Structures are given as C-alpha cells and as structure tokens.
Coordinates of C-alpha atoms in Angstrom, one line a residue:
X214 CA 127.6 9.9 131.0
X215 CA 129.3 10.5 134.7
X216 CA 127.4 11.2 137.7
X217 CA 127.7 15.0 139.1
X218 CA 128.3 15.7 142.9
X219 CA 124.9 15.8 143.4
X220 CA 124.4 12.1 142.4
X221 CA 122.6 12.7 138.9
X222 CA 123.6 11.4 135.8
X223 CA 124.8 14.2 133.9
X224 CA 125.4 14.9 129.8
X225 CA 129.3 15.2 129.3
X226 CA 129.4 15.5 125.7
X227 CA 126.6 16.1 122.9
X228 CA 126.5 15.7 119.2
X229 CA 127.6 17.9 116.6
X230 CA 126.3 21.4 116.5
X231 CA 125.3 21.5 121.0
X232 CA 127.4 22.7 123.4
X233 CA 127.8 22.6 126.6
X234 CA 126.1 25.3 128.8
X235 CA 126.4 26.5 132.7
X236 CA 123.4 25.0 134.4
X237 CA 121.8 27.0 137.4
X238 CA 119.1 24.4 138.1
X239 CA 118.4 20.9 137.3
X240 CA 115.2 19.2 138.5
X241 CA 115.1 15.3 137.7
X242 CA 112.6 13.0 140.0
X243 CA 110.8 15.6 141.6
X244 CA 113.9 16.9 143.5
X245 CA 115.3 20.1 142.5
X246 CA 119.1 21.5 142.6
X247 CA 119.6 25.5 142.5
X248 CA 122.6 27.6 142.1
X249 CA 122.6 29.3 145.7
X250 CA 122.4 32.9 145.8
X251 CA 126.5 33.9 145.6
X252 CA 127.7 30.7 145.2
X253 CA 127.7 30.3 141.4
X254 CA 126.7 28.0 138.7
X255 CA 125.6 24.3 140.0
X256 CA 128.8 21.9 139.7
X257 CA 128.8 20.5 136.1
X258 CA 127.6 21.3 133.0
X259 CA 124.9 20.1 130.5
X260 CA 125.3 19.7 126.8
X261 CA 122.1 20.2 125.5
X262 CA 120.6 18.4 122.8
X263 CA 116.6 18.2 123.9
X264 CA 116.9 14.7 125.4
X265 CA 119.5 12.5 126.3
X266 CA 119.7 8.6 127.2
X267 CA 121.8 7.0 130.5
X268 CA 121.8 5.5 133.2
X269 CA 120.7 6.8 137.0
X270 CA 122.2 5.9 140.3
X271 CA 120.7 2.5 141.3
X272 CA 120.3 1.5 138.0
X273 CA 118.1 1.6 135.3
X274 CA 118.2 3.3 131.8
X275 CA 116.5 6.1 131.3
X276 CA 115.5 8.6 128.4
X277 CA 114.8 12.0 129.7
X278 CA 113.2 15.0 128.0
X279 CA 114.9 18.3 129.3
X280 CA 113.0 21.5 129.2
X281 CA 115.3 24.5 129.3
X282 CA 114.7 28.0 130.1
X283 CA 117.3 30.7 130.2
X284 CA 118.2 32.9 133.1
X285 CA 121.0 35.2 133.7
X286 CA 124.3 33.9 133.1
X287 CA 123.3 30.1 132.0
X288 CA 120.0 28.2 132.0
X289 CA 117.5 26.0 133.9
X290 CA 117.3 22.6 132.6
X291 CA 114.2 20.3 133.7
X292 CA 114.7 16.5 133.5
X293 CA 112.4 13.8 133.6
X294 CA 108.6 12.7 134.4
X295 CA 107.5 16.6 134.7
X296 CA 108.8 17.6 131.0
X297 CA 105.1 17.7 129.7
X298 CA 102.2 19.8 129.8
X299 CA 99.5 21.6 128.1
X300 CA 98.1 25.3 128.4
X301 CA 94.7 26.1 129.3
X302 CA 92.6 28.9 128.9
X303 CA 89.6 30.0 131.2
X304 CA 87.6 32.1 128.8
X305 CA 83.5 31.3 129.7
X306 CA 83.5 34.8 131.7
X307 CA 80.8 37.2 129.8
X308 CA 82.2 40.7 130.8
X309 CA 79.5 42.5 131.9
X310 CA 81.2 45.3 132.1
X311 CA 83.2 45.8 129.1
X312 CA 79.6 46.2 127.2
X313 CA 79.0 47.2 124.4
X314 CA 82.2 45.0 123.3
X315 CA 81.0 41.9 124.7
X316 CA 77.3 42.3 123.8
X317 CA 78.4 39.8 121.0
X318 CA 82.0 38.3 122.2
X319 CA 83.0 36.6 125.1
X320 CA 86.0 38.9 127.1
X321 CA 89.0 36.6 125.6
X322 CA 87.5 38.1 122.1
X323 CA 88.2 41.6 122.9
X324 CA 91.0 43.1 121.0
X325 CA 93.7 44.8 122.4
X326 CA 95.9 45.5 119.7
X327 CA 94.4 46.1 116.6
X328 CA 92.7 42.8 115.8
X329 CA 94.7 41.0 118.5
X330 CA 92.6 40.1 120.8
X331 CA 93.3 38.8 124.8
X332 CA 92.8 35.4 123.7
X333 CA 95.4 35.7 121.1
X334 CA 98.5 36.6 123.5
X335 CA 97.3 34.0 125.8
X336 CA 97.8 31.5 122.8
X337 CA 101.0 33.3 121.4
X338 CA 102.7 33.0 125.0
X339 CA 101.8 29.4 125.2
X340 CA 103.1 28.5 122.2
X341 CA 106.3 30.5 123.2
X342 CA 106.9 28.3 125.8
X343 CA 106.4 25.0 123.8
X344 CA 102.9 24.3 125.3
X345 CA 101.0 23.8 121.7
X346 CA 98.5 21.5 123.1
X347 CA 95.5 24.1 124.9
X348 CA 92.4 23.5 126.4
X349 CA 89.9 26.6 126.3
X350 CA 87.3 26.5 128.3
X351 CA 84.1 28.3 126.7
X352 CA 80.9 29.2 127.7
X353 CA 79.6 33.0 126.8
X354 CA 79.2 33.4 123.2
X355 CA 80.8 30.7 123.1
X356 CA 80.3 30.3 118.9
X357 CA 82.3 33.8 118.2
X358 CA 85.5 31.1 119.8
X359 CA 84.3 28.2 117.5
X360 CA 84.2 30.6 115.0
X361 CA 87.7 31.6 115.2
X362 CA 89.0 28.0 116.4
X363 CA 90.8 26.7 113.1
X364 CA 92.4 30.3 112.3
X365 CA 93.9 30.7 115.6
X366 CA 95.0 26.9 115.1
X367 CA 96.8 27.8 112.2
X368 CA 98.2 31.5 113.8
X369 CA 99.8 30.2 116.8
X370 CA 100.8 26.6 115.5
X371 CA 98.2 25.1 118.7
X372 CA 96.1 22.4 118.4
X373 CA 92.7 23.6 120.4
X374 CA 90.2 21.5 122.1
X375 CA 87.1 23.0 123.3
X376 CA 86.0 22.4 126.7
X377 CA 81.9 23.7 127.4
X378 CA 80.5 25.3 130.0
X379 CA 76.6 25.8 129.8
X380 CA 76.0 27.2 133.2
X381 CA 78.7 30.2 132.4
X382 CA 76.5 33.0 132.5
X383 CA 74.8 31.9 135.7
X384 CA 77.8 30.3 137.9
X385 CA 81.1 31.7 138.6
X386 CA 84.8 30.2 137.3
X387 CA 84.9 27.6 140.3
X388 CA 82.6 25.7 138.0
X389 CA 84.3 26.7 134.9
X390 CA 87.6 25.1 135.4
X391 CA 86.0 21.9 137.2
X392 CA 85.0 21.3 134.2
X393 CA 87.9 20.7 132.4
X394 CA 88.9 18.2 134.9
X395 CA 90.4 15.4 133.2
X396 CA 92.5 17.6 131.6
X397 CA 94.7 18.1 135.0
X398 CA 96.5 14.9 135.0
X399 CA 98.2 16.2 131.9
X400 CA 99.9 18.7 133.7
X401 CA 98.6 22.0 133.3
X402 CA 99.8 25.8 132.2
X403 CA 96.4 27.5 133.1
X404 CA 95.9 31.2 132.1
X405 CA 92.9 33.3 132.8
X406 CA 90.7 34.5 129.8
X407 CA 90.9 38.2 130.5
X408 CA 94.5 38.8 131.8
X409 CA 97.1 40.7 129.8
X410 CA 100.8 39.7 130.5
X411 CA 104.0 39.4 128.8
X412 CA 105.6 35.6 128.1
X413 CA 108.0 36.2 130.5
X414 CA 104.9 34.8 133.4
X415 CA 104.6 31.6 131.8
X416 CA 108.6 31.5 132.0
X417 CA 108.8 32.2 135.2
X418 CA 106.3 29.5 136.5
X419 CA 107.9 26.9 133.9
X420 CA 111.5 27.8 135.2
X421 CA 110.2 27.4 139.3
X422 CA 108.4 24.2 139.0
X423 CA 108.1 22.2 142.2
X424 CA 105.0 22.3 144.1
X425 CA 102.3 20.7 142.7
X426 CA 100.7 24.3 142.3
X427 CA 102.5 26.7 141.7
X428 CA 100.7 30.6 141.4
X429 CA 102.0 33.4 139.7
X430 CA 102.3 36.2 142.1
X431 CA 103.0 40.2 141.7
X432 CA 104.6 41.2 145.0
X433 CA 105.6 44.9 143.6
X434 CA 102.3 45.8 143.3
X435 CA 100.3 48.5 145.3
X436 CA 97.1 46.6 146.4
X437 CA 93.6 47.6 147.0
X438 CA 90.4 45.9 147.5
X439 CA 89.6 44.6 144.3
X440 CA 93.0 42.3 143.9
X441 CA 93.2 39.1 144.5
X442 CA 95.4 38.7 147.4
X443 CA 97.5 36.1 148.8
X444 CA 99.2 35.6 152.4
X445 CA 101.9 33.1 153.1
X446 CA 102.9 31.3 155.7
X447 CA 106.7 30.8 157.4
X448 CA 107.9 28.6 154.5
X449 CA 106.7 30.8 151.6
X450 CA 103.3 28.9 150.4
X451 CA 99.9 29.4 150.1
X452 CA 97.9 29.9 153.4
X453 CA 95.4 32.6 152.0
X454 CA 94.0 33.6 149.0
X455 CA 90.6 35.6 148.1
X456 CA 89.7 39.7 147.4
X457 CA 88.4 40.1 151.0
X458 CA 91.6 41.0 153.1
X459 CA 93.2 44.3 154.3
X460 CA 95.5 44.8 151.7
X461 CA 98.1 45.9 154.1
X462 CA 98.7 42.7 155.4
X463 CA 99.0 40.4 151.9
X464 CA 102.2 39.4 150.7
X465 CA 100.8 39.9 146.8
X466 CA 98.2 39.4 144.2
X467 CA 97.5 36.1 142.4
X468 CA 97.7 37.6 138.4
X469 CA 95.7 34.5 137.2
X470 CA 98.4 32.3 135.8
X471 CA 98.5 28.7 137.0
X472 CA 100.8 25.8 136.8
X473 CA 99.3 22.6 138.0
X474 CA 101.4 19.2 138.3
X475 CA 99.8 15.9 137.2
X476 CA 99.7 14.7 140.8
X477 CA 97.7 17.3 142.3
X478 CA 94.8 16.1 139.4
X479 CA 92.4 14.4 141.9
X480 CA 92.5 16.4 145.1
X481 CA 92.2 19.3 143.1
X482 CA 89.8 18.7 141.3
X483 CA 87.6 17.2 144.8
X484 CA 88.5 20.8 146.3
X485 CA 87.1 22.3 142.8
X486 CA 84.0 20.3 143.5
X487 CA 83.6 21.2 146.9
X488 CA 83.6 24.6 146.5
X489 CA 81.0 24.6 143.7
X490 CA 78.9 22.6 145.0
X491 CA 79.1 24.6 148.2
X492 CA 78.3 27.7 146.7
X493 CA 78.3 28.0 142.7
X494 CA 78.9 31.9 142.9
X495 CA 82.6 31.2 144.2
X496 CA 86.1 31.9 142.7
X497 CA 88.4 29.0 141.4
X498 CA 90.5 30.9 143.7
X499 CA 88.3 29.6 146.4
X500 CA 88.9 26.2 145.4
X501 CA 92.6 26.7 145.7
X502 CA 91.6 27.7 149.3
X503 CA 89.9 24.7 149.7
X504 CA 93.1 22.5 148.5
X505 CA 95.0 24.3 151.0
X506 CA 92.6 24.1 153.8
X507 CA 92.2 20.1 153.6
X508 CA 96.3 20.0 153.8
X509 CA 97.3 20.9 150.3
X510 CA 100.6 22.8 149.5
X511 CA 100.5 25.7 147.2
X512 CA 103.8 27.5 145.9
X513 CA 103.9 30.7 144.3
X514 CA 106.4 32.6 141.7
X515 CA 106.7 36.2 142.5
X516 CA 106.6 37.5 138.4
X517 CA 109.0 40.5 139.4
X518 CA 107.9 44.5 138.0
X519 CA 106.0 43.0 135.0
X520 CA 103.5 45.5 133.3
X521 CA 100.0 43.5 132.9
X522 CA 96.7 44.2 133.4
X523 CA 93.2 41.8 134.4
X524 CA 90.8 43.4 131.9
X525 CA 87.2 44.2 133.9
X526 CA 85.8 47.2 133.0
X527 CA 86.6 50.2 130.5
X528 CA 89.1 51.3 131.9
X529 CA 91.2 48.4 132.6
X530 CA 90.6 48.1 128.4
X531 CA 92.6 50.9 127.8
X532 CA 95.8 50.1 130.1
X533 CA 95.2 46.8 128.5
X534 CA 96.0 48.5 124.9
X535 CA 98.9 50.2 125.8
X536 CA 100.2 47.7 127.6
X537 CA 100.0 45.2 124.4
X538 CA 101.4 47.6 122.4
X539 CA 104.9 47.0 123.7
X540 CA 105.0 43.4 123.7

C-alpha cells in the first residue's frame, strides 16, 4: 500500500488473476476525487480485487469494500462506509388509467414485453447493479405481488421484503414511501413502480454518488405540463421540484429514480411526514420539496438521451413496449 497525491491509501498490487486499471474517480470518506474534464485519468491506479485492507493517513487499519462502475476509458471506484445499499420499489399506485389491465394488477404487474412485466426490469436492473436486497412497497392488489414474490426471488437472484400500504388507493405516494422508513438508513436505490428505463439510470446515480440525494434527471427532454420538473439553483442542486411550473423555465424532469444516503434517513423521513400529514393527496416529490425547503441539499444526475417511458395511460403502454423491446 502507498499513499496517492491525493493523500489516500491506494492498492499498488493485487493478487493473481486482477490487474490494475485507470481510475477516473475514487470516493473514500465522503470526499470524492474526479478526473477533470481534459486533464486525464486521476494520478494512480487501482488494482482491483473487490476489497482491499491498509492503512489511511492518520492511522488506523481499515478494510474497504470498492464498488466499481465503468466509464469511458477506465472506471469509477467507490471506497468505504457508502459501499452498501438496497433497491426499492414504489409499486402501491393502482393505475386508474391503464384499465382494463389493472382492474386485477397493480401498474408494476403490467407487462411490457411478453410476460415481462414493469416490475420485472425494475428488479432485473437492480440486480445488475449488485443491489439484490429490495424493498417493494405494495398496496393495490397488492396479493397479485405476493403471488409472484418467490418466482421473481428466484428470476432475478433478489431477496424481496414486502413493505404494506393499506391507505394506497386513497392517499398518494408521499405516504407510500414514508412507509418504508426504516428502510432508509440502509442506504437506498429507490425506483418508481411504473417507470421504464434501461440499467444504465441506476449506473449513472451509483457512479455520481455524493449528496445525500441524489435524483435522476432527463435534461434532453422536451417538457410539457405533465413532467415532473426540477429547477436548480447556482451550484447545480435541487431548489424546485413538482408538475406545476412553466416548463420553459426547468432545468429537467425528475424520471423517478432515487438514490438516498444513510444519513439523510431521519430528516427525510420528518420531511416525508410532514408532507403527508399536511396534505395526504401529495407527491413524495413534495416531500423532497420539503427536505429542501427546511435546508436540505439535493443533487441530481442528468441520465444523458436515454429512451424511457413513466407508464400512465394507454398510450404511454405502448411506447413502454417498444421501448422494452430493445433492452
């Protein structure tokens, strides 16, 4: 082990069968090191085995658990306290509008793709990216998931814990992922129920952590009024969010896709509250407007031109099918 110019203890060699690769990021204790735009790889390379043992500056030893991600020309390579987390799903939602299909199954049951339904490429991309442990949050129909709980299990190599919503078809998502609360401090991957995106979302939120939340953003897309738009401030996070905004003057549309740090777990979760219990019809969205008004910080991770699709009515169905067609 030697210390790199940046002051972290760095893998030098590795056993038999890893080699060393060009790192463009390295994120150990919260503090993150980039290769800047023109300037090249970072200063040293990492030979990666999936955890290593040493010693940091000021002392201590120290086994670390590195979670890589490619990107062009090398990889990004997390160290550290943030290695875990677990995926969750929000799929309560009963889909009004996708009747006749969800007379008898919640949205996430809808298939796509032959028998694949939405539910199943949320699972498929969290698995992907490592994250085997998911939460699902139920509440519609909420059998037709229990049902299918032990098959997807075994599909998509996930262990699944059910997390029950009984006021689903009379309160709106604020509620929803309140509920699965004490899940947070785990760190948390969350996905909507009814969105259909390629894997390459989770790896783009996984590869840019840092802010305690960090929002997958489209900022390619045309907007209208329906979106859910978002409007940063000077330093690139979070100052708006919600549906109701000229679209002309957002910066982007929040895709539903989430990645929540294990600190943020309490004053999230109060925000959560607080907007439910201030009105039950509103958005977890909201409640991310409520973390932000009380002094929060919230990133986001523009997804670059990504083809998905948040499935609401018939005909968002059928982009939805084409759409899964080519992943």
């Amino acid at each position: 082990m030697v210390t790199s110019p940046c002051g972290f203890a760095q893998a030098v060699s590795a056993p038999l069968g890893h080699v060393p690769v060009t790192v463009l990021a390295l994120r150990h204790d919260d503090v993150v090191h980039r290769a800047r735009e023109g300037l090249g790889p970072l200063p040293f390379a990492y030979a990666a085995p999936a955890a290593y043992g040493g010693v940091l500056p000021g002392g201590g030893s120290v086994v670390a658990r590195a979670r890589i991600g490619r990107g062009g020309g090398g990889v990004v390579v997390d160290l550290g306290e943030r290695g875990s987390m677990i995926g969750m799903v929000l799929a309560a939602g009963a889909g009004r509008r996708l009747r006749p299909y969800t007379d008898t199954l919640p949205k996430a049951l809808v298939p796509v793709d032959g028998e694949t339904t939405i539910l199943d490429i949320a699972l498929r991309n969290l698995a992907e990216v490592g994250l085997t442990d998911v939460v699902i949050v139920v509440g519609y129909c909420a059998g037709a998931v229990e049902d299918r709980k032990a098959a997807l299990e075994e599909r998509y190599g996930v262990s699944i814990t059910l997390v029950h919503n009984d006021k689903a078809e009379e309160w709106n998502n604020a509620y929803s992922m309140w509920l699965a609360r004490e899940h947070f401090s785990k760190g948390v991957l969350m996905v909507n129920g009814d969105t259909v995106h390629p894997v390459s979302v989770e790896k783009t939120l996984l590869a840019n952590r840092g802010p305690d939340i960090l929002l997958a953003v489209d900022d390619v897309k045309t907007l209208a009024d329906e979106e859910m738009k978002v409007i940063l401030d000077g330093e690139g996070h979070l100052k708006t969010i919600t549906k109701l905004m000229d679209p002309s003057t957002a910066n982007g549309e929040y895709i539903g896709a989430t990645l929540i740090e294990p600190a943020v777990a309490g004053p999230l979760a109060d925000a959560l509250k607080a907007t439910w219990e201030r009105d039950p019809d509103l958005y977890y969205e909201d409640g991310y407007q409520e973390h932000v008004n009380r002094g929060g910080r919230i990133g986001v991770a523009p997804i670059g031109e990504v083809e998905w699709v948040e499935v609401d009515n018939h005909d968002d169905l059928e982009k939805a099918r084409r759409i899964a067609k080519g992943y």
